[in-house]
XYZ file of N, CA and C in Angstrom:
321
model
N 36.203 -53.196 9.275
C 36.976 -52.744 8.158
C 36.263 -51.675 7.349
N 34.979 -51.817 7.156
C 34.262 -50.813 6.389
C 34.274 -49.493 7.134
N 34.147 -49.536 8.425
C 34.108 -48.301 9.205
C 35.479 -47.635 9.215
N 36.527 -48.383 9.343
C 37.857 -47.783 9.382
C 38.218 -47.103 8.067
N 37.752 -47.617 6.950
C 38.052 -46.966 5.678
C 37.246 -45.664 5.529
N 36.093 -45.570 6.165
C 35.310 -44.336 6.105
C 36.022 -43.218 6.862
N 36.658 -43.543 7.955
C 37.394 -42.541 8.705
C 38.640 -42.069 7.962
N 39.111 -42.886 7.063
C 40.322 -42.552 6.343
C 40.085 -41.513 5.254
N 38.851 -41.270 4.896
C 38.586 -40.303 3.837
C 38.845 -38.888 4.354
N 39.338 -38.090 3.458
C 39.620 -36.699 3.831
C 38.315 -35.903 3.865
N 38.263 -34.955 4.764
C 37.082 -34.092 4.870
C 37.030 -33.191 3.640
N 35.851 -32.995 3.085
C 35.765 -32.139 1.904
C 36.060 -30.682 2.275
N 36.873 -30.073 1.448
C 37.178 -28.669 1.708
C 36.042 -27.838 1.139
N 35.399 -27.043 1.977
C 34.240 -26.271 1.547
C 34.512 -24.780 1.619
N 33.587 -24.029 1.066
C 33.660 -22.577 1.144
C 33.357 -22.148 2.577
N 33.729 -20.935 2.932
C 33.491 -20.503 4.305
C 32.013 -20.360 4.657
N 31.113 -20.450 3.723
C 29.691 -20.389 4.015
C 29.043 -19.112 3.519
N 29.815 -18.138 3.122
C 29.250 -16.878 2.644
C 28.550 -17.057 1.302
N 29.060 -17.959 0.506
C 28.455 -18.211 -0.800
C 27.068 -18.839 -0.622
N 26.887 -19.618 0.408
C 25.593 -20.244 0.688
C 24.540 -19.232 1.121
N 24.943 -18.153 1.731
C 23.997 -17.125 2.173
C 23.641 -16.133 1.078
N 24.422 -16.091 0.035
C 24.211 -15.125 -1.039
C 22.820 -15.233 -1.684
N 22.312 -16.407 -2.019
C 20.960 -16.475 -2.601
C 19.871 -15.947 -1.655
N 20.009 -16.201 -0.368
C 19.019 -15.726 0.592
C 19.048 -14.207 0.666
N 20.224 -13.621 0.700
C 20.357 -12.160 0.741
C 19.796 -11.554 -0.533
N 20.074 -12.160 -1.663
C 19.537 -11.654 -2.932
C 18.014 -11.736 -2.986
N 17.432 -12.775 -2.395
C 15.975 -12.885 -2.359
C 15.368 -11.770 -1.513
N 15.982 -11.432 -0.382
C 15.464 -10.347 0.452
C 15.594 -8.995 -0.246
N 16.676 -8.775 -0.950
C 16.846 -7.523 -1.694
C 15.794 -7.433 -2.794
N 15.578 -8.512 -3.505
C 14.564 -8.545 -4.560
C 13.161 -8.324 -3.976
N 12.867 -8.950 -2.853
C 11.582 -8.773 -2.181
C 11.380 -7.319 -1.791
N 12.415 -6.667 -1.302
C 12.313 -5.263 -0.900
C 11.970 -4.380 -2.093
N 12.695 -4.538 -3.193
C 12.491 -3.662 -4.344
C 11.220 -3.972 -5.131
N 10.737 -5.212 -5.096
C 9.542 -5.561 -5.866
C 8.244 -5.475 -5.076
N 8.314 -5.577 -3.732
C 7.079 -5.600 -2.960
C 7.014 -4.535 -1.871
N 8.000 -4.451 -1.045
C 7.926 -3.577 0.131
C 8.031 -2.113 -0.257
N 8.988 -1.759 -1.067
C 9.196 -0.356 -1.444
C 8.008 0.230 -2.205
N 7.449 -0.453 -3.225
C 6.272 0.109 -3.901
C 5.062 0.247 -2.972
N 4.900 -0.690 -2.044
C 3.783 -0.610 -1.110
C 3.941 0.591 -0.180
N 5.147 0.864 0.275
C 5.391 2.030 1.132
C 5.155 3.322 0.358
N 5.548 3.351 -0.908
C 5.339 4.534 -1.741
C 3.849 4.793 -1.956
N 3.084 3.723 -2.224
C 1.647 3.850 -2.430
C 0.953 4.331 -1.152
N 1.370 3.817 -0.003
C 0.790 4.238 1.270
C 1.091 5.704 1.547
N 2.281 6.144 1.212
C 2.658 7.546 1.403
C 1.815 8.456 0.513
N 1.594 8.073 -0.743
C 0.765 8.860 -1.653
C -0.685 8.923 -1.181
N -1.223 7.804 -0.682
C -2.591 7.770 -0.190
C -2.749 8.660 1.032
N -1.779 8.618 1.926
C -1.825 9.454 3.131
C -1.800 10.934 2.754
N -0.970 11.310 1.794
C -0.901 12.702 1.355
C -2.213 13.131 0.702
N -2.835 12.241 -0.061
C -4.108 12.557 -0.702
C -5.206 12.762 0.338
N -5.251 11.919 1.358
C -6.268 12.036 2.398
C -6.079 13.316 3.205
N -4.836 13.688 3.479
C -4.572 14.914 4.235
C -4.918 16.162 3.421
N -4.900 16.063 2.105
C -5.159 17.220 1.245
C -6.633 17.370 0.874
N -7.504 16.489 1.365
C -8.925 16.587 1.030
C -9.504 17.890 1.551
N -10.393 18.487 0.742
C -11.033 19.748 1.111
C -12.531 19.647 0.866
N -13.250 20.578 1.453
C -14.692 20.658 1.239
C -14.936 20.958 -0.247
N -15.845 20.204 -0.855
C -16.162 20.390 -2.266
C -15.468 19.401 -3.181
N -14.481 18.664 -2.689
C -13.806 17.658 -3.517
C -14.758 16.502 -3.802
N -14.629 15.920 -4.963
C -15.431 14.773 -5.362
C -14.567 13.526 -5.251
N -15.104 12.502 -4.557
C -14.304 11.318 -4.244
C -15.103 10.044 -4.481
N -14.376 8.941 -4.543
C -14.960 7.605 -4.553
C -14.439 6.891 -3.313
N -15.337 6.252 -2.555
C -14.933 5.530 -1.354
C -14.554 4.095 -1.701
N -14.072 3.382 -0.696
C -13.682 1.987 -0.893
C -14.887 1.116 -1.249
N -16.072 1.525 -0.829
C -17.278 0.767 -1.144
C -17.886 1.127 -2.483
N -17.279 2.074 -3.196
C -17.768 2.448 -4.509
C -18.752 3.598 -4.499
N -18.930 4.253 -3.358
C -19.857 5.373 -3.262
C -19.177 6.629 -3.810
N -19.872 7.321 -4.707
C -19.356 8.554 -5.296
C -20.085 9.719 -4.644
N -19.323 10.722 -4.194
C -19.973 11.864 -3.571
C -19.058 13.061 -3.481
N -19.660 14.162 -3.003
C -18.932 15.430 -2.831
C -18.790 15.665 -1.322
N -17.596 16.052 -0.893
C -17.334 16.289 0.523
C -18.038 17.569 0.958
N -18.818 17.467 2.066
C -19.501 18.643 2.598
C -18.920 19.086 3.933
N -18.440 18.134 4.731
C -17.818 18.452 6.017
C -16.648 17.513 6.247
N -15.592 18.046 6.887
C -14.420 17.236 7.192
C -14.110 17.356 8.681
N -13.956 16.206 9.330
C -13.563 16.160 10.732
C -12.181 15.542 10.858
N -11.836 15.148 12.075
C -10.528 14.531 12.308
C -10.434 13.153 11.650
N -11.440 12.311 11.895
C -11.390 10.951 11.369
C -12.496 10.663 10.362
N -13.538 11.494 10.341
C -14.684 11.247 9.472
C -14.927 12.440 8.562
N -15.636 12.165 7.482
C -16.080 13.250 6.607
C -17.481 12.923 6.115
N -18.210 13.963 5.723
C -19.571 13.791 5.215
C -19.550 13.926 3.704
N -20.234 12.997 3.060
C -20.351 13.009 1.603
C -21.797 13.257 1.211
N -22.000 14.134 0.257
C -23.322 14.329 -0.332
C -23.387 13.419 -1.549
N -24.226 12.393 -1.439
C -24.311 11.408 -2.517
C -25.485 11.678 -3.445
N -26.425 12.498 -2.980
C -27.575 12.939 -3.776
C -28.034 14.255 -3.162
N -28.848 15.027 -3.860
C -29.309 16.277 -3.258
C -29.993 16.020 -1.905
N -29.546 16.725 -0.882
C -30.061 16.616 0.492
C -29.871 15.229 1.101
N -28.913 14.458 0.633
C -28.613 13.143 1.199
C -27.123 13.079 1.506
N -26.807 12.981 2.803
C -25.407 12.929 3.227
C -25.144 11.655 4.017
N -23.949 11.136 3.881
C -23.504 10.003 4.684
C -22.158 10.355 5.298
N -21.847 9.712 6.414
C -20.542 9.899 7.057
C -19.680 8.680 6.773
N -18.451 8.911 6.383
C -17.499 7.827 6.131
C -16.165 8.175 6.776
N -15.374 7.171 7.024
C -14.033 7.409 7.540
C -13.170 7.993 6.437
N -12.216 8.817 6.841
C -11.305 9.395 5.845
C -10.522 8.313 5.125
N -10.171 7.268 5.851
C -9.375 6.188 5.257
C -10.137 5.426 4.185
N -11.484 5.579 4.146
C -12.291 4.882 3.141
C -12.207 5.557 1.780
N -11.690 6.772 1.721
C -11.585 7.475 0.441
C -10.458 6.840 -0.368
N -10.788 6.401 -1.582
C -9.823 5.720 -2.436
C -9.330 6.596 -3.580
N -10.249 7.363 -4.207
C -9.900 8.102 -5.410
C -10.419 9.528 -5.284
N -9.589 10.479 -5.615
C -9.990 11.877 -5.704
C -10.295 12.161 -7.171
N -11.539 12.543 -7.447
C -11.980 12.762 -8.824
C -11.739 14.208 -9.249
N -11.603 14.448 -10.543
C -11.525 15.820 -11.033
C -12.853 16.544 -10.804
N -12.793 17.859 -10.671
C -14.002 18.664 -10.439
C -14.982 18.469 -11.604
N -16.274 18.378 -11.268
C -17.298 18.247 -12.283
C -17.563 16.826 -12.738
N -16.903 15.851 -12.165
C -17.094 14.459 -12.587
C -18.476 13.956 -12.213
N -18.971 14.349 -11.056
C -20.275 13.865 -10.601
C -21.375 14.331 -11.550
N -21.311 15.547 -12.030
C -22.336 16.051 -12.961
C -22.341 15.261 -14.262
N -21.173 14.838 -14.699
C -21.120 14.064 -15.949
C -21.600 12.636 -15.749
N -21.542 12.125 -14.521
C -22.001 10.763 -14.237
C -23.523 10.732 -14.166
N -24.126 11.750 -13.550
C -25.579 11.740 -13.326
C -26.324 11.970 -14.552
């Protein structure tokens, strides 16, 4: 008897399911505008900065080394970190392009 009365209940009328997907779609849109898009913009700006590097520019590397570019290759560049002292670093390690004359004011 208990089982037969359960079958007698009407099935609940529900939405077609599109309303249930709406929060998930909104989360992906929010994720795109708050995380993915700014990260792509920052990567594009960094790539443009690295491509525009020239001999004589003053930069800071990812490791915190401050120097002046003396030679530029395809993947590497040479930095003068002190008089007659040069190191080679990858172009991708350059984080910040400094204004001209910054190194003189630091020393």
